[in-house]
Short mmCIF file of C-alpha atoms in Angstrom, two decimals:
data_model
loop_
_atom_site.label_atom_id
_atom_site.label_comp_id
_atom_site.label_asym_id
_atom_site.label_seq_id
_atom_site.Cartn_x
_atom_site.Cartn_y
_atom_site.Cartn_z
CA MET A 1 -46.49 -66.66 144.39
CA SER A 2 -45.84 -68.50 141.12
CA ASP A 3 -43.01 -68.44 138.72
CA ASP A 4 -45.91 -67.08 135.96
CA ASP A 5 -46.53 -64.14 138.20
CA ASP A 6 -43.19 -63.03 138.67
CA ASP A 7 -42.91 -63.40 134.76
CA ALA A 8 -45.58 -60.91 134.41
CA ARG A 9 -44.71 -58.34 136.31
CA ALA A 10 -41.47 -58.41 134.73
CA ARG A 11 -42.77 -57.77 131.38
CA ARG A 12 -45.05 -55.02 132.81
CA ARG A 13 -41.86 -53.57 134.61
CA ASP A 14 -40.12 -54.12 130.60
CA GLY A 15 -42.69 -52.57 128.41
CA ASP A 16 -44.40 -55.79 127.77
CA GLY A 17 -41.80 -57.55 126.79
CA LYS A 18 -40.62 -54.84 123.84
CA GLY A 19 -37.51 -53.92 125.98
CA GLU A 20 -36.11 -50.20 124.39
CA LEU A 21 -38.79 -50.11 121.84
CA SER A 22 -41.81 -49.96 124.27
CA TYR A 23 -43.40 -46.21 124.69
CA HIS A 24 -43.92 -47.35 128.66
CA TYR A 25 -40.06 -48.06 129.16
CA TRP A 26 -39.49 -44.66 127.13
CA HIS A 27 -42.26 -42.41 129.28
CA GLY A 28 -40.63 -44.45 132.55
CA ARG A 29 -37.42 -43.38 131.71
CA ASN A 30 -37.79 -39.61 130.61
CA ALA A 31 -40.22 -38.94 133.05
CA GLY A 32 -43.04 -38.49 130.63
CA GLU A 33 -40.52 -36.98 128.20
CA ALA A 34 -40.36 -38.08 124.60
CA PRO A 35 -36.46 -38.63 123.61
CA ALA A 36 -34.90 -35.83 122.08
CA ALA A 37 -34.38 -36.22 118.41
CA THR A 38 -31.30 -36.75 116.92
CA ALA A 39 -29.59 -35.70 113.38
CA LYS A 40 -29.00 -38.53 111.05
CA ARG A 41 -26.39 -37.61 108.13
CA ILE A 42 -27.38 -39.33 104.92
CA THR A 43 -24.72 -40.70 102.45
CA SER A 44 -24.45 -38.93 99.34
CA GLU A 45 -26.20 -41.76 97.50
CA GLU A 46 -28.82 -41.15 99.51
CA ALA A 47 -29.15 -37.78 98.57
CA ALA A 48 -29.15 -38.62 94.85
CA ALA A 49 -32.02 -40.30 95.25
CA LEU A 50 -34.30 -38.02 97.05
CA THR A 51 -33.04 -35.25 94.09
CA ARG A 52 -34.22 -38.18 91.73
CA GLN A 53 -37.53 -38.57 93.87
CA VAL A 54 -38.29 -34.76 93.03
CA SER A 55 -37.17 -34.16 89.90
CA SER A 56 -39.54 -37.01 88.80
CA THR A 57 -42.75 -36.70 91.15
CA GLN A 58 -42.60 -32.86 91.41
CA ILE A 59 -42.75 -33.83 95.46
CA SER A 60 -40.55 -32.23 98.10
CA ALA A 61 -38.30 -35.06 99.90
CA TRP A 62 -40.23 -34.07 103.28
CA ASN A 63 -43.29 -35.25 101.54
CA ALA A 64 -42.70 -38.43 100.23
CA ALA A 65 -46.21 -39.72 101.15
CA GLY A 66 -47.45 -36.76 98.58
CA THR A 67 -50.66 -35.80 100.25
CA TRP A 68 -50.83 -32.09 99.59
CA GLU A 69 -48.60 -29.52 98.47
CA GLU A 70 -48.75 -26.27 97.14
CA ARG A 71 -46.63 -23.80 95.14
CA GLY A 72 -46.95 -20.30 94.51
CA HIS A 73 -46.53 -19.02 90.79
CA THR A 74 -48.43 -15.68 91.20
CA ASP A 75 -46.07 -13.38 90.62
CA TRP A 76 -44.76 -15.16 87.42
CA ALA A 77 -49.03 -15.06 86.24
CA ARG A 78 -49.12 -11.42 86.96
CA ALA A 79 -45.57 -10.68 84.78
CA ARG A 80 -47.12 -13.07 82.01
CA LEU A 81 -50.47 -11.47 82.16
CA GLU A 82 -48.95 -8.04 81.30
CA THR A 83 -46.82 -9.05 78.88
CA LEU A 84 -49.37 -10.79 77.05
CA VAL A 85 -52.30 -8.32 77.28
CA VAL A 86 -49.89 -5.88 75.79
CA GLU A 87 -48.60 -7.86 72.81
CA ARG A 88 -52.29 -8.86 71.91
CA GLY A 89 -54.34 -6.26 72.90
CA LYS A 90 -55.00 -4.62 69.37
CA PHE A 91 -58.60 -3.45 68.36
CA ASP A 92 -59.16 -1.89 65.09
CA LEU A 93 -61.80 0.68 64.86
CA ASP A 94 -64.39 0.61 61.99
CA GLY A 95 -65.94 2.97 59.12
CA ALA A 96 -64.71 6.78 59.50
CA PHE A 97 -61.89 5.40 61.67
CA ALA A 98 -60.78 2.75 59.74
CA GLY A 99 -56.85 2.44 60.50
CA VAL A 100 -56.98 3.88 64.29
CA VAL A 101 -55.66 1.05 66.31
CA ALA A 102 -57.44 1.04 70.18
CA ARG A 103 -54.21 -0.93 72.50
CA VAL A 104 -54.15 -2.12 75.58
CA VAL A 105 -50.83 -0.17 77.44
CA GLY A 106 -51.00 -2.06 80.54
CA VAL A 107 -52.01 -3.41 83.88
CA LYS A 108 -53.65 -1.03 86.29
CA LYS A 109 -54.65 -3.45 88.92
CA CYS A 110 -54.18 -7.09 89.36
CA GLU A 111 -55.51 -8.95 92.33
CA GLY A 112 -55.48 -12.81 92.88
CA ASP A 113 -52.96 -15.91 92.81
CA ALA A 114 -51.70 -18.57 90.56
CA SER A 115 -50.43 -22.07 92.32
CA VAL A 116 -49.63 -25.52 91.55
CA VAL A 117 -50.96 -27.75 94.20
CA MET A 118 -49.42 -31.27 94.74
CA ILE A 119 -52.24 -33.83 95.48
CA ARG A 120 -51.32 -37.75 96.24
CA GLY A 121 -48.48 -37.13 93.54
CA LYS A 122 -50.42 -34.77 90.88
CA PRO A 123 -50.20 -31.71 89.89
CA ARG A 124 -53.08 -29.42 89.80
CA HIS A 125 -52.66 -25.95 88.73
CA GLY A 126 -54.85 -22.84 88.59
CA PHE A 127 -55.47 -19.13 88.64
CA ASP A 128 -58.12 -16.99 89.82
CA PHE A 129 -57.29 -12.74 89.13
CA GLU A 130 -59.36 -9.55 89.50
CA THR A 131 -57.88 -7.21 86.71
CA THR A 132 -58.23 -4.02 85.02
CA LEU A 133 -56.35 -3.08 81.93
CA GLU A 134 -55.80 0.34 80.25
CA TRP A 135 -56.33 1.38 76.72
CA ARG A 136 -55.93 3.96 74.64
CA ALA A 137 -56.13 5.49 71.11
CA SER A 138 -54.61 8.07 69.11
CA PHE A 139 -56.33 10.21 66.57
CA ALA A 140 -55.37 12.69 64.01
CA GLU A 141 -56.60 16.36 64.16
CA GLU A 142 -59.23 16.81 61.66
CA ASP A 143 -60.05 20.15 59.45
CA GLY A 144 -61.25 22.92 61.65
CA GLU A 145 -59.68 21.87 64.87
CA ASP A 146 -56.61 23.06 66.74
CA GLY A 147 -54.41 20.49 65.06
CA GLU A 148 -51.32 22.02 67.08
CA ASP A 149 -49.88 21.68 70.58
CA GLU A 150 -48.16 23.85 72.73
CA ASP A 151 -44.61 22.90 70.82
CA GLY A 152 -46.48 23.81 67.56
CA ASP A 153 -46.54 20.21 66.28
CA GLU A 154 -48.86 18.68 65.06
CA ALA A 155 -51.84 17.50 68.19
CA ALA A 156 -53.48 14.52 68.11
CA VAL A 157 -57.00 13.63 69.94
CA GLU A 158 -56.13 10.79 72.68
CA VAL A 159 -59.37 8.76 73.69
CA GLN A 160 -58.35 6.12 76.79
CA GLY A 161 -59.92 4.37 79.05
CA THR A 162 -60.17 0.42 81.16
CA ILE A 163 -61.28 -2.99 80.80
CA HIS A 164 -62.44 -4.38 83.94
CA ILE A 165 -62.13 -8.33 83.99
CA PRO A 166 -63.69 -9.50 87.50
CA GLU A 167 -62.70 -13.29 87.21
CA PHE A 168 -60.03 -13.68 85.06
CA SER A 169 -59.27 -17.82 85.87
CA ARG A 170 -58.79 -20.83 84.73
CA ASP A 171 -62.61 -21.98 85.16
CA CYS A 172 -62.89 -19.24 82.28
CA ALA A 173 -60.13 -20.60 80.27
CA GLU A 174 -61.90 -24.03 80.05
CA ASP A 175 -65.52 -22.32 79.45
CA GLU A 176 -64.03 -19.93 76.71
CA GLU A 177 -66.28 -17.45 78.08
CA CYS A 178 -65.18 -14.51 80.13
CA ALA A 179 -67.28 -11.13 81.72
CA PHE A 180 -65.62 -7.93 81.17
CA GLU A 181 -66.47 -4.45 81.39
CA ILE A 182 -65.26 -1.69 79.08
CA LYS A 183 -64.85 2.25 80.38
CA VAL A 184 -64.10 5.71 78.58
CA GLU A 185 -62.34 7.98 80.65
CA ASN A 186 -62.44 11.84 80.69
CA ARG A 187 -65.29 11.81 77.65
CA LYS A 188 -65.71 14.97 76.22
CA LYS A 189 -68.77 15.90 73.85
CA GLU A 190 -66.83 16.74 70.86
CA HIS A 191 -64.86 13.55 70.51
CA ARG A 192 -68.22 11.42 71.25
CA GLU A 193 -67.59 10.01 67.59
CA ARG A 194 -64.02 8.74 68.26
CA GLU A 195 -64.98 7.54 72.02
CA ASP A 196 -68.11 5.59 70.77
CA ALA A 197 -65.85 3.99 67.27
CA CYS A 198 -63.65 2.76 70.34
CA TYR A 199 -65.98 1.55 72.90
CA ALA A 200 -67.61 -0.36 69.72
CA ALA A 201 -63.95 -2.03 68.29
CA LEU A 202 -63.29 -3.27 72.36
CA LYS A 203 -66.59 -4.91 72.62
CA LYS A 204 -66.59 -6.65 69.68
CA SER A 205 -63.67 -8.18 70.17
CA CYS A 206 -62.61 -8.21 73.70
CA GLU A 207 -63.86 -11.57 74.81
CA GLU A 208 -62.02 -13.39 72.09
CA PHE A 209 -58.61 -11.38 73.00
CA ILE A 210 -59.26 -12.35 76.77
CA VAL A 211 -59.81 -16.05 76.07
CA GLY A 212 -56.84 -16.39 74.03
CA VAL A 213 -55.00 -15.05 76.97
CA LEU A 214 -56.33 -16.72 79.25
CA ARG A 215 -55.86 -20.16 77.29
CA GLN A 216 -51.97 -19.02 76.98
CA ILE A 217 -51.78 -18.44 80.86
CA ASP A 218 -53.45 -21.79 81.61
CA ASP A 219 -50.89 -24.08 78.87
CA GLU A 220 -47.93 -22.68 80.09
CA LEU A 221 -48.85 -22.83 84.14
CA CYS A 222 -50.12 -26.51 83.37
CA GLU A 223 -46.15 -26.78 81.59
CA ARG A 224 -44.94 -25.49 84.56
CA ALA A 225 -46.74 -27.70 86.99
CA SER A 226 -45.00 -30.84 85.29
CA LYS A 227 -41.44 -29.77 85.27
#
């Protein structure tokens, strides 16, 4: 057998000449099992560099390649939505009921999510909710009606209902239009004029109101994505 044959056998035995870096070396030495990972302590300088990387790119240290990372902002978006709709949800009635205001008083339902997704190092934000708002209007009693409550105080007629928004999303904010459904709850024949006045005021200004809230949340979530 030639010296060349001996050298070839030696290279195959040692992992094609790559020594301890060879897959075949570790496979043979560890009975087919990969070597156990060992922890490596990093210096304070390396830790600071990782912190600067996260701050400047918004990418976690574990995702250095920046391929995909998602961060949830749902709780923030829900809380912000509730604050904004109550602050801005005011609808002035016209005609005989001028001076009366139908107001959004809370959020009855809000289902969905909001998030910021890092794709190849670039943040992309979005949100999509289905929500139902509650509204209410108070009218003073007119002459001829029972104008006192059980405590003898002046009573008022309460008209209330909901605004259902099936898609409260970033797409709607960009399109500046949004579908909604207004309902008056517990209708009463004697209060029909008031109920119709509330419905008309809400229908007239509701889309502008919703789009304003959508754009505000979109702007604020975009700002959060860049931090």
